mmCIF file of C-alpha atoms in Angstrom:
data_model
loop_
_atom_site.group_PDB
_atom_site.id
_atom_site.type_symbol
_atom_site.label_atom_id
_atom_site.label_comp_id
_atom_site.label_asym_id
_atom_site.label_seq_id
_atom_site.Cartn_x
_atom_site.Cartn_y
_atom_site.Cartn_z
ATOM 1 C CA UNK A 619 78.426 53.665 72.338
ATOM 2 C CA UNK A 620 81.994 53.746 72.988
ATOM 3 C CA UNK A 621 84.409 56.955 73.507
ATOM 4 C CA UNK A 622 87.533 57.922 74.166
ATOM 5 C CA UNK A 623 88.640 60.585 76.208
ATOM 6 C CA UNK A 624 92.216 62.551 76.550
ATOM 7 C CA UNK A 625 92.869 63.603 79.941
ATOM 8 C CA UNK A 626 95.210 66.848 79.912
ATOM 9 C CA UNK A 627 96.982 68.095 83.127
ATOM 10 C CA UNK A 628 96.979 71.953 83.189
ATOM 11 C CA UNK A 629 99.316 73.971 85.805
ATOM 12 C CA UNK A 630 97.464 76.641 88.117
ATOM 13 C CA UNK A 631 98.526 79.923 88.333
ATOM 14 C CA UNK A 632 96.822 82.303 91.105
ATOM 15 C CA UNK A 633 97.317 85.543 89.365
ATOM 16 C CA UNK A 634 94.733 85.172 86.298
ATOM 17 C CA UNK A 635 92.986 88.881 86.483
ATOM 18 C CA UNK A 636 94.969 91.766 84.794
ATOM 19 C CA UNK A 637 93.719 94.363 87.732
ATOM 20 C CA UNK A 638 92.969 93.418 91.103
ATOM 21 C CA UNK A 639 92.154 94.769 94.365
ATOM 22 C CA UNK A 640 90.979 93.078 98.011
ATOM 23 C CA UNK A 641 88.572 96.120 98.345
ATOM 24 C CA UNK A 642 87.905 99.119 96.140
ATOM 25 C CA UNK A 643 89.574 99.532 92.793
ATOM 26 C CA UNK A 644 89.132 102.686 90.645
ATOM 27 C CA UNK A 645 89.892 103.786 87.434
ATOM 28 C CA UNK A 646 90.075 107.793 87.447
ATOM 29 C CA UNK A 647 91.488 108.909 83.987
ATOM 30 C CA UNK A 648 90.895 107.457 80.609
ATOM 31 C CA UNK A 649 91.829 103.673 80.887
ATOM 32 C CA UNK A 650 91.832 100.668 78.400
ATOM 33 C CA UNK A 651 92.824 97.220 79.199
ATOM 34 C CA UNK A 652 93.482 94.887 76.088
ATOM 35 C CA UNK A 653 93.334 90.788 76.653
ATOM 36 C CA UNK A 654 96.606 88.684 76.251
ATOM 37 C CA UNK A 655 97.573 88.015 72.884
ATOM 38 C CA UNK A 656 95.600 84.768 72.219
ATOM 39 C CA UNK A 657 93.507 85.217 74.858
ATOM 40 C CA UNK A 658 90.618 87.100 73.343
ATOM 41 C CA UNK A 659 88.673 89.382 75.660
ATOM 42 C CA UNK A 660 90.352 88.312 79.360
ATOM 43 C CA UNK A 661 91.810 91.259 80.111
ATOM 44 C CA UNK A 662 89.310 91.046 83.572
ATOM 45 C CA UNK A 663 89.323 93.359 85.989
ATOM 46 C CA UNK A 664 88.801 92.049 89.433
ATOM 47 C CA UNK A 665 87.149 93.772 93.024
ATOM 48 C CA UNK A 666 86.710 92.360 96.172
ATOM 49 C CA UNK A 667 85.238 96.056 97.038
ATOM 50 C CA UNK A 668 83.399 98.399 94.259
ATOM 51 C CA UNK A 669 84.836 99.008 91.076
ATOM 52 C CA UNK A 670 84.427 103.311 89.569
ATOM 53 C CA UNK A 671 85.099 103.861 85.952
ATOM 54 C CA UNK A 672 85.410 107.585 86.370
ATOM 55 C CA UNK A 673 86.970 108.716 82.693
ATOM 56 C CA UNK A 674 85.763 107.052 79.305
ATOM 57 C CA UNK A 675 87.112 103.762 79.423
ATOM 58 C CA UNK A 676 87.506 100.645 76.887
ATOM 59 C CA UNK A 677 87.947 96.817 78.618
ATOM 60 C CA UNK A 678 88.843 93.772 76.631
ATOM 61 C CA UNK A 679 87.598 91.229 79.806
ATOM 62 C CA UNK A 680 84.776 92.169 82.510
ATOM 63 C CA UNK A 681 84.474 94.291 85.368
ATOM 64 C CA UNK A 682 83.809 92.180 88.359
ATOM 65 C CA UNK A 683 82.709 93.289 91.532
ATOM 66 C CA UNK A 684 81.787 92.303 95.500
ATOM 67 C CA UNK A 685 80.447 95.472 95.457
ATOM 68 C CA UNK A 686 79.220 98.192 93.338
ATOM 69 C CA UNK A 687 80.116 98.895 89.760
ATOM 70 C CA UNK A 688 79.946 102.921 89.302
ATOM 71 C CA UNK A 689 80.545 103.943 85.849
ATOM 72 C CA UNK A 690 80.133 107.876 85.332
ATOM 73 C CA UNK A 691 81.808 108.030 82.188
ATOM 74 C CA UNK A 692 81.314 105.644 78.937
ATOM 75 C CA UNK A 693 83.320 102.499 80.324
ATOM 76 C CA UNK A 694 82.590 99.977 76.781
ATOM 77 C CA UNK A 695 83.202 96.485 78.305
ATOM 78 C CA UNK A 696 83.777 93.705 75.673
ATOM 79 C CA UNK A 697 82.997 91.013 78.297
ATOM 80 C CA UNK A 698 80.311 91.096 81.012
ATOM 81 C CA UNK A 699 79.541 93.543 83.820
ATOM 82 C CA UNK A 700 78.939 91.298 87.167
ATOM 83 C CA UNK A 701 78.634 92.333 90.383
ATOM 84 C CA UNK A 702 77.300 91.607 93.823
ATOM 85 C CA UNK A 703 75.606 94.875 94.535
ATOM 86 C CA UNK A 704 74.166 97.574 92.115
ATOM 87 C CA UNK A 705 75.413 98.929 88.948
ATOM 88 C CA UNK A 706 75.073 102.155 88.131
ATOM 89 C CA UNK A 707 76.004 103.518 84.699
ATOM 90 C CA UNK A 708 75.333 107.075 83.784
ATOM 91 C CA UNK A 709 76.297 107.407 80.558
ATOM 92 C CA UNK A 710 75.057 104.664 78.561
ATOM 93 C CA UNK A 711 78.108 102.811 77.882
ATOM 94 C CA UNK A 712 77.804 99.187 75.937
ATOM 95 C CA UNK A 713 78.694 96.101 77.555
ATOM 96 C CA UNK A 714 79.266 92.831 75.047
ATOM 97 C CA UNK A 715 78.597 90.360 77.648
ATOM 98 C CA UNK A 716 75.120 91.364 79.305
ATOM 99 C CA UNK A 717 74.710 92.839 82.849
ATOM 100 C CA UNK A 718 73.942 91.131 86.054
ATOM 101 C CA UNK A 719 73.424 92.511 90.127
ATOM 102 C CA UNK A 720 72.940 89.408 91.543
ATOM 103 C CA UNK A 721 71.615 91.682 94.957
ATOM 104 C CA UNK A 722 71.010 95.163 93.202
ATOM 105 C CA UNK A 723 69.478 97.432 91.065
ATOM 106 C CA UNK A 724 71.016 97.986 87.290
ATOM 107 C CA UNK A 725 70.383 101.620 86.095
ATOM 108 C CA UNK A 726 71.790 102.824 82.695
ATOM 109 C CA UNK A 727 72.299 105.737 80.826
ATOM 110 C CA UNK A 728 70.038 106.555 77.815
ATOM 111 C CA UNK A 729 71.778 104.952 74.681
ATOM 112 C CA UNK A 730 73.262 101.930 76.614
ATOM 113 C CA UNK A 731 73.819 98.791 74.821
ATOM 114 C CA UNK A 732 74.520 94.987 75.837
ATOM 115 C CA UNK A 733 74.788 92.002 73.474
ATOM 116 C CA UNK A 734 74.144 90.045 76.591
ATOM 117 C CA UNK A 735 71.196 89.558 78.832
ATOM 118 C CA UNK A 736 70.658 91.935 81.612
ATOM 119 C CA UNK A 737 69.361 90.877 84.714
ATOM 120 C CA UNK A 738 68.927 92.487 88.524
ATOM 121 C CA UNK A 739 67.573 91.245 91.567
ATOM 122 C CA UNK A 740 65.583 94.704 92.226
ATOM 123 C CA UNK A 741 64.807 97.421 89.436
ATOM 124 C CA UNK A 742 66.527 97.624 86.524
ATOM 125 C CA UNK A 743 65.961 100.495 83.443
ATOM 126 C CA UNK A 744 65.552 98.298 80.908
ATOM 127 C CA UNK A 745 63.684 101.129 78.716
ATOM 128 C CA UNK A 746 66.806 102.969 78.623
ATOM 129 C CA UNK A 747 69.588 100.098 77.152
ATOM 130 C CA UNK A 748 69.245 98.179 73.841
ATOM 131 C CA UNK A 749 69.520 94.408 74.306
ATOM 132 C CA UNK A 750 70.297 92.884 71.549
ATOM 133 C CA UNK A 751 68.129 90.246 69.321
ATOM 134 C CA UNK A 752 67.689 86.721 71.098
ATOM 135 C CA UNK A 753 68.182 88.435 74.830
ATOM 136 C CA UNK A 754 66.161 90.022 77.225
ATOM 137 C CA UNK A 755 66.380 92.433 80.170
ATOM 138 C CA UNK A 756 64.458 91.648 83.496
ATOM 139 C CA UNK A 757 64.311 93.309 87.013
ATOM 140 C CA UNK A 758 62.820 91.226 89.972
ATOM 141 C CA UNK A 759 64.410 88.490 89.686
ATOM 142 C CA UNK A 760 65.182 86.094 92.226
ATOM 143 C CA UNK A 761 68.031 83.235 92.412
ATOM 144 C CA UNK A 762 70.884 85.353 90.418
ATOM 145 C CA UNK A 763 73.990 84.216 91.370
ATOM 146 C CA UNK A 764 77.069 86.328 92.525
ATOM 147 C CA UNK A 765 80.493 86.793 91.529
ATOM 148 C CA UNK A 766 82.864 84.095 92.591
ATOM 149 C CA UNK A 767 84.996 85.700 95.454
ATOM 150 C CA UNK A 768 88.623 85.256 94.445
ATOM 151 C CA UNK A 769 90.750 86.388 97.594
ATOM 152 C CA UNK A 770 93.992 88.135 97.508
ATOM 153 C CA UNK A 771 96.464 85.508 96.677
ATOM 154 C CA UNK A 772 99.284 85.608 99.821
ATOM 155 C CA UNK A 773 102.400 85.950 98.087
ATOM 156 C CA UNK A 774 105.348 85.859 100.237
ATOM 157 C CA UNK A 775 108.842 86.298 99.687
ATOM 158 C CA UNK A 776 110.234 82.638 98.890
ATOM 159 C CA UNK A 777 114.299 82.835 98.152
ATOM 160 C CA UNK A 778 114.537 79.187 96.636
ATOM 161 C CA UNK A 779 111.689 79.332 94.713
ATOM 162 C CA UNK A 780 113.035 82.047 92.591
ATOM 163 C CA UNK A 781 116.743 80.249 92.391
ATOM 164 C CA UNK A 782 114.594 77.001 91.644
ATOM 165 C CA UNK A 783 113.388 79.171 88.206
ATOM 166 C CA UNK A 784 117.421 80.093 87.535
ATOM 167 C CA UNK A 785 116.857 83.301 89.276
ATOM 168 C CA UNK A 786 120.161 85.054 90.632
ATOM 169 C CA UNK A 787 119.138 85.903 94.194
ATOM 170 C CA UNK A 788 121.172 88.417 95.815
ATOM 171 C CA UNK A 789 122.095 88.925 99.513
ATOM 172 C CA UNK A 790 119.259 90.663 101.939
ATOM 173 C CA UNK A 791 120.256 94.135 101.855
ATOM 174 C CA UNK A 792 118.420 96.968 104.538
ATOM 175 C CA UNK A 793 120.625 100.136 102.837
ATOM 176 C CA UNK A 794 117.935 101.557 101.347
ATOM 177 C CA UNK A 795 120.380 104.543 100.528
ATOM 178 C CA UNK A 796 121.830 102.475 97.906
ATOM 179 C CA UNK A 797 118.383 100.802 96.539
ATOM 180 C CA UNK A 798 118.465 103.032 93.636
ATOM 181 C CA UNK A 799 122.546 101.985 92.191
ATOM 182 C CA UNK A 800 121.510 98.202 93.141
ATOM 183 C CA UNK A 801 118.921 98.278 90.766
ATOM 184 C CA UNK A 802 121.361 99.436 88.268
ATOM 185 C CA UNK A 803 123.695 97.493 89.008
ATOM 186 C CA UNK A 804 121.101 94.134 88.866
ATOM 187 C CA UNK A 805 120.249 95.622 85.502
ATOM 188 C CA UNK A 806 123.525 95.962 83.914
ATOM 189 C CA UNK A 807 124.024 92.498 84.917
ATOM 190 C CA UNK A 808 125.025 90.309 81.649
ATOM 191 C CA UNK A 809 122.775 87.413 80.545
ATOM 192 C CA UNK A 810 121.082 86.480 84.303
ATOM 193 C CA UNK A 811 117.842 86.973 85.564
ATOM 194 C CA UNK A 812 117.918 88.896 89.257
ATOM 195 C CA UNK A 813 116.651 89.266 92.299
ATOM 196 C CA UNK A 814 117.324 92.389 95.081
ATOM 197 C CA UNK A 815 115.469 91.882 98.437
ATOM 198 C CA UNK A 816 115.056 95.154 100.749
ATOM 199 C CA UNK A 817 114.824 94.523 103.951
ATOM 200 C CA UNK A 818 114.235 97.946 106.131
ATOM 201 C CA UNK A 819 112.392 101.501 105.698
ATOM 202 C CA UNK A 820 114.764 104.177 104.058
ATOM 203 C CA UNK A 821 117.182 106.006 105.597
ATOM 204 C CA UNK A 822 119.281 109.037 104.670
ATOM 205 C CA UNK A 823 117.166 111.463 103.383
ATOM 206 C CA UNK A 824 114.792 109.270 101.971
ATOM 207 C CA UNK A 825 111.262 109.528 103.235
ATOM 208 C CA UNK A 826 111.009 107.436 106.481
ATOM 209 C CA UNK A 827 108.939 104.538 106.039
ATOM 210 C CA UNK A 828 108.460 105.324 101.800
ATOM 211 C CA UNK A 829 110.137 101.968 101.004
ATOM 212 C CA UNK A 830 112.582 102.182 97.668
ATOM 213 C CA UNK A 831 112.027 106.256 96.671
ATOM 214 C CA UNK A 832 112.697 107.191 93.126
ATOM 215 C CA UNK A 833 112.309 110.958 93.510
ATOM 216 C CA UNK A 834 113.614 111.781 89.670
ATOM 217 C CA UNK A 835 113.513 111.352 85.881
ATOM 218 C CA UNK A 836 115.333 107.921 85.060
ATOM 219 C CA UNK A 837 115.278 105.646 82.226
ATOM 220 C CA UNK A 838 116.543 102.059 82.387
ATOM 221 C CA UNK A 839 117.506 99.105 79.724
ATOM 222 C CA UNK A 840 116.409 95.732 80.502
ATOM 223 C CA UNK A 841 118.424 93.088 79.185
ATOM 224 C CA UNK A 842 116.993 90.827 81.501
ATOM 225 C CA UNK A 843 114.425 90.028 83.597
ATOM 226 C CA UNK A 844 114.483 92.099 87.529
ATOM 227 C CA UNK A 845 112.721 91.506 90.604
ATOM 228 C CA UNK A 846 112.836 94.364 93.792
ATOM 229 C CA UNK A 847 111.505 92.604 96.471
ATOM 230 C CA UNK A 848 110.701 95.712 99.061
ATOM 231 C CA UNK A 849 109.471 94.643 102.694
ATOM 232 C CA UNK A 850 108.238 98.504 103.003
ATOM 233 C CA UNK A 851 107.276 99.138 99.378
ATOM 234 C CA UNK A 852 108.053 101.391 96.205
ATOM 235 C CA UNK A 853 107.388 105.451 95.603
ATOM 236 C CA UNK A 854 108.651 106.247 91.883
ATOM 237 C CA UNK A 855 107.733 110.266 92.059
ATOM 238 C CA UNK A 856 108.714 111.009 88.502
ATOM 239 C CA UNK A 857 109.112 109.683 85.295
ATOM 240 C CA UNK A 858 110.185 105.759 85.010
ATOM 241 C CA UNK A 859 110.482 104.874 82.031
ATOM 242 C CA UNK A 860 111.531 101.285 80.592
ATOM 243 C CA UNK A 861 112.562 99.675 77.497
ATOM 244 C CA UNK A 862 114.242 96.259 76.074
ATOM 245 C CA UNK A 863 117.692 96.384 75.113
ATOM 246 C CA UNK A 864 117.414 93.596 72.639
ATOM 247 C CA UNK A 865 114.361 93.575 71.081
ATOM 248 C CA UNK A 866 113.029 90.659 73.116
ATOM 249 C CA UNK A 867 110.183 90.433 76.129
ATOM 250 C CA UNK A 868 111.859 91.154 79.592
ATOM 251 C CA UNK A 869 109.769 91.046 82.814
ATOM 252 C CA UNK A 870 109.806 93.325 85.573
ATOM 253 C CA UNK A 871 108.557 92.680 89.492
ATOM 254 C CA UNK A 872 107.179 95.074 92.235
ATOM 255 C CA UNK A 873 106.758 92.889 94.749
ATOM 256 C CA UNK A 874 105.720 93.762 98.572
ATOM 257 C CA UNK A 875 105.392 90.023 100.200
ATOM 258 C CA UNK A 876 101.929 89.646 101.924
ATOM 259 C CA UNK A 877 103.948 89.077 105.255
ATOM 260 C CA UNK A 878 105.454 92.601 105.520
ATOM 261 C CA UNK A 879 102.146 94.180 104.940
ATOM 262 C CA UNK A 880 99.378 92.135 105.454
ATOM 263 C CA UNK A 881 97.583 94.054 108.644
ATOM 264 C CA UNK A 882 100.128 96.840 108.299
ATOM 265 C CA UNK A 883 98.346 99.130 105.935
ATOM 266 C CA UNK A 884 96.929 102.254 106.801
ATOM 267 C CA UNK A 885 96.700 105.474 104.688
ATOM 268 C CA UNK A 886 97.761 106.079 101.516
ATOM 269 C CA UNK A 887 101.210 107.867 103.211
ATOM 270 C CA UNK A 888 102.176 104.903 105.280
ATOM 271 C CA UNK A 889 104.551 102.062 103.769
ATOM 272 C CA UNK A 890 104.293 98.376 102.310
ATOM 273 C CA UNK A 891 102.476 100.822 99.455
ATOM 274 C CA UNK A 892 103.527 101.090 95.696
ATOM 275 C CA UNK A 893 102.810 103.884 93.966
ATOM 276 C CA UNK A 894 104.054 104.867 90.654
ATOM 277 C CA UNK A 895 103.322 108.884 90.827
ATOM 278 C CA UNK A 896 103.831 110.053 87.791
ATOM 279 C CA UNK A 897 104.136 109.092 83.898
ATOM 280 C CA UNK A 898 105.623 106.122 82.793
ATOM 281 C CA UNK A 899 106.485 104.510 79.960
ATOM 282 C CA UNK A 900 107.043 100.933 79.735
ATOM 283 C CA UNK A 901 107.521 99.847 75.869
ATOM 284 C CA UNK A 902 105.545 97.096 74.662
ATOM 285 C CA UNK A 903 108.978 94.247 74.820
ATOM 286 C CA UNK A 904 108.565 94.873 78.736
ATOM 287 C CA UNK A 905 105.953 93.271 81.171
ATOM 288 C CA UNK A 906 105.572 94.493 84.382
ATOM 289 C CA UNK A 907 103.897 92.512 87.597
ATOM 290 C CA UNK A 908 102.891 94.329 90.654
ATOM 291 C CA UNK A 909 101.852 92.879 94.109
ATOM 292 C CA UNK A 910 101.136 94.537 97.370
ATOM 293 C CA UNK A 911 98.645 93.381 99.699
ATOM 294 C CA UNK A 912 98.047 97.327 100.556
ATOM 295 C CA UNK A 913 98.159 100.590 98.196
ATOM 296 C CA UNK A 914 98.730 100.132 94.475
ATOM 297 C CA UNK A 915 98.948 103.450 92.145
ATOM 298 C CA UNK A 916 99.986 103.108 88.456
ATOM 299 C CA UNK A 917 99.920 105.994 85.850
ATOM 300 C CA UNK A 918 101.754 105.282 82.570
ATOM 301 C CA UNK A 919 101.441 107.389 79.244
ATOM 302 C CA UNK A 920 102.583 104.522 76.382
ATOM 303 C CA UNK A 921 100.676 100.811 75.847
ATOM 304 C CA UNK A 922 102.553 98.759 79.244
ATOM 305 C CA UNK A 923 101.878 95.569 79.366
ATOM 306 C CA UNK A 924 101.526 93.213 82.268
ATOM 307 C CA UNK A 925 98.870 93.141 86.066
ATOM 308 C CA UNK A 926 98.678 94.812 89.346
ATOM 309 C CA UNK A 927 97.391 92.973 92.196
ATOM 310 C CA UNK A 928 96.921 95.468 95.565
ATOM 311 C CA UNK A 929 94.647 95.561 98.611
ATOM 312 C CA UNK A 930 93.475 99.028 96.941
ATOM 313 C CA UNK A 931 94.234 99.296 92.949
ATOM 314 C CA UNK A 932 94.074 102.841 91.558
ATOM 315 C CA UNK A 933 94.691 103.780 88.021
ATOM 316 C CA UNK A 934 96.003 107.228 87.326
ATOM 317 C CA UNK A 935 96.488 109.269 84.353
ATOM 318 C CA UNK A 936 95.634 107.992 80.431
ATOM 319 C CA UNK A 937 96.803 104.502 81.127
ATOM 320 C CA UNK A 938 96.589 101.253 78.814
ATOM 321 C CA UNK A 939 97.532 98.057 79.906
ATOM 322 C CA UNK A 940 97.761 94.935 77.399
ATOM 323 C CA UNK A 941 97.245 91.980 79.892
ATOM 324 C CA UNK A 942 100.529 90.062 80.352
ATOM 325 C CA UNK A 943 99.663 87.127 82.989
ATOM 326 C CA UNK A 944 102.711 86.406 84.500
ATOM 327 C CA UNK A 945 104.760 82.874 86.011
ATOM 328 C CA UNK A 946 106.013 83.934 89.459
ATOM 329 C CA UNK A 947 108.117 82.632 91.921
ATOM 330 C CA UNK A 948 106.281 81.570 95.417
ATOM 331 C CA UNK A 949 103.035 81.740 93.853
ATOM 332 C CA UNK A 950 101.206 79.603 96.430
ATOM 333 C CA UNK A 951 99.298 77.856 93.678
ATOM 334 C CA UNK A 952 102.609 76.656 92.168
ATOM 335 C CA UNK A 953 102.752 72.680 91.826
ATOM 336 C CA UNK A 954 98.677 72.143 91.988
ATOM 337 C CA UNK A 955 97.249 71.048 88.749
ATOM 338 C CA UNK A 956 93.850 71.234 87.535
ATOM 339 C CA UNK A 957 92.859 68.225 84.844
ATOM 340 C CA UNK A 958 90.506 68.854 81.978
ATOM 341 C CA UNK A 959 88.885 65.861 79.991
ATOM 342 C CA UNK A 960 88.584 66.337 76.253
ATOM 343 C CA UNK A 961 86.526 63.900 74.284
ATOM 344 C CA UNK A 962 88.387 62.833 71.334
ATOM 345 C CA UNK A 963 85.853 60.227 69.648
ATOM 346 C CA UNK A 964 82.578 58.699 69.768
ATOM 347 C CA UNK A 965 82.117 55.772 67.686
ATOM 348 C CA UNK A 966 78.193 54.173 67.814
ATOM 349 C CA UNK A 967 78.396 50.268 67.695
ATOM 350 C CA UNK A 968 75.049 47.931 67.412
ATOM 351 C CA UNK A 969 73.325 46.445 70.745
ATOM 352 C CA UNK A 970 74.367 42.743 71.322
#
C-alpha cells in the first residue's frame, strides 16, 4: 500500500473562544452568541470558574466550564455543554452536542433536549431530558474526562509588534485628561491603522484610578482600524456607539496588558477593569476585541461582532455577539505553528 500525504503548516493564535474568563463568567440578560462566518457552531464560550446563563439565551459553540454550569433560564446550546463540576439546568433548555460533568451531577428541567449523549460522574435526571435516537444518558459513571484548562493568555503591551503589522504607534501619553480628543484624533486619522498607549490613572476630574472615562453619549466613525492600550483600564458610562465609514470591516481594541493588572485586581470599583456600562451599538462592519486580565462588562443593544477575554466576563443587557476571532499584536502564541497531515491518496499495489 502506498500513500501520500500533504503536510500543511497552520499559524496559532491564542485567542480562539468568543467569551472568556480566568474565573466566573455570567451571562445576566438575554444573550446569543453566533459562530464566525464559516466557522459553523464555534462561537464557544470559555470558564476557568462557573459559567450562569441567567436570561433565555441562544449559543452557536459550547459552554465550557472548570466549574459549574448554572442555567436558570432556557440557554439552547448548538454545541456541547462540558464542565468539570455539576450542571444544573432548570428550565429544560436543549443542548445539540450532549452533556457531560466529568466530576458532577447533571440535573435538567422537564422538557430538556440533547442530540448528544449525556453523561455524569454522580446522578443525572435522565427521565426528565429527551436524548435523541442512537444516544444514551447515564449517571455513575466513572473515567469521564474534563474540560481542557485553557489559561488566560498573558498579553502584554509589545510596541514593535504592532509597528511590525504596519500599525502607527503613537508616543506613551499619561494625560488621561485628553484620552477622550486622542481617540478622536487617532480616528480621524486618514488611511493608517493606530495605536494610543495610556500610561497613568486619570486626573482632572476624572474618577481616580477609572482608567480612560467616557462619562457621555458619543458616536464615532471608523475609517480604520484603533487600538487604546490603557495600563489602568476603560469605563464607557453611556452610550458608545460605532460604525464604518466606508462600508468595509474595521477592528477595534480594548486592551489592558496582563502586566498592569495581573495581581492588581480587586473589586469591581478598582482599575485595570473595562466596563462598558451602558448600551452600545457596534454595527455589524466593526469588530471589537477586548482583553483585561481583571473585570470585563459589555452591554450592547445591536448584533457586535468580535470576543472579550477578562479575569471575570460579565454580559449585561440584551447582547448578541457574532464571533469575530481576531489577529493581534503581542499575542504570545505569534510565530508557533501547529502542522496538520492530510492524506491525499492511497493507491493498493500487489505483494512482491
Amino acid at each position: 500500500c502506498v500513500t501520500g500525504v500533504q503536510t500543511c503548516a497552520l499559524p496559532i493564535c491564542s485567542f480562539t473562544s468568543a467569551l472568556f474568563s480566568n474565573a466566573q463568567l455570567t451571562m445576566a440578560n438575554a444573550t446569543v452568541i453566533n459562530g464566525s462566518v464559516g466557522g459553523g457552531n464555534n462561537g464557544n464560550v470559555y470558564a476557568n470558574g462557573s459559567i450562569a446563563c441567567q436570561n433565555p439565551s441562544t449559543i452557536y459553540g459550547s459552554l465550557i466550564a472548570q466549574g459549574q454550569l448554572q442555567i436558570s433560564a432556557k440557554c439552547n446550546t448548538m454545541g456541547q455543554w462540558w464542565a468539570k463540576g455539576s450542571i444544573s439546568d432548570s428550565a429544560g433548555s436543549s443542548v445539540g452536542g450532549g452533556a457531560t460533568s466529568s466530576t458532577g451531577s447533571i440535573g435538567f428541567g422537564t422538557g430538556a433536549r440533547s442530540s448528544g449523549d449525556v453523561a455524569g460522574a454522580l446522578s443525572v435526571t435522565c427521565s426528565k431530558v429527551t436524548v435523541a435516537s442512537g444516544h444514551t444518558c447515564r449517571q455513575n459513571q466513572t473515567g469521564l474526562a474534563g474540560p481542557t484548562v485553557q489559561n488566560l493568555p498573558t498579553l502584554q503591551y509589545v510596541p514593535s509588534a504592532w509597528q511590525g503589522t504596519g500599525w502607527t504607534v503613537n508616543a506613551d501619553t499619561n494625560n488621561c485628561t485628553t484620552a477622550r480628543s486622542q481617540f478622536t484624533s487617532a480616528i480621524a486619522a486618514a488611511g493608517r491603522n493606530s495605536v494610543i498607549h495610556f500610561t497613568s490613572n486619570c486626573s482632572g476630574g476624572l474618577t481616580s484610578s477609572s482608567g480612560i472615562v467616557w462619562p457621555s453619549d458619543v458616536a464615532y466613525t471608523l475609517y480604520h482600524d484603533v487600538a487604546v492600550i490603557s495600563d489602568n483600564g476603560v469605563d464607557v458610562r453611556a452610550h458608545f456607539d460605532l460604525s464604518s465609514g466606508d462600508g468595509q470591516t474595521h477592528r477595534i481594541f480594548f486592551i489592558v496588558p496582563a502586566s498592569a493588572g495581573l495581581g492588581q485586581c480587586g473589586t469591581r470599583n478598582t482599575a485595570h477593569r473595562i466596563v462598558f456600562e451602558n448600551e452600545t451599538w457596534w454595527t455589524a462592519q466593526v469588530q471589537f476585541f477586548v482583553y483585561s486580565p481583571c473585570d470585563v462588562t459589555l452591554a450592547n443593544r445591536g448584533a457586535g461582532a468580535g470576543q472579550a477575554y477578562g479575569g471575570t466576563l460579565s454580559v449585561q443587557n440584551s447582547f448578541t455577539l457574532n464571533f469575530a476571532p481576531a489577529v493581534v499584536p503581542g499575542d504570545p502564541a505569534t510565530g508557533r505553528t501547529i502542522y496538520n497531515a492530510n492524506l491525499v491518496y492511497k493507491r493498493e499495489v500487489p505483494a512482491s
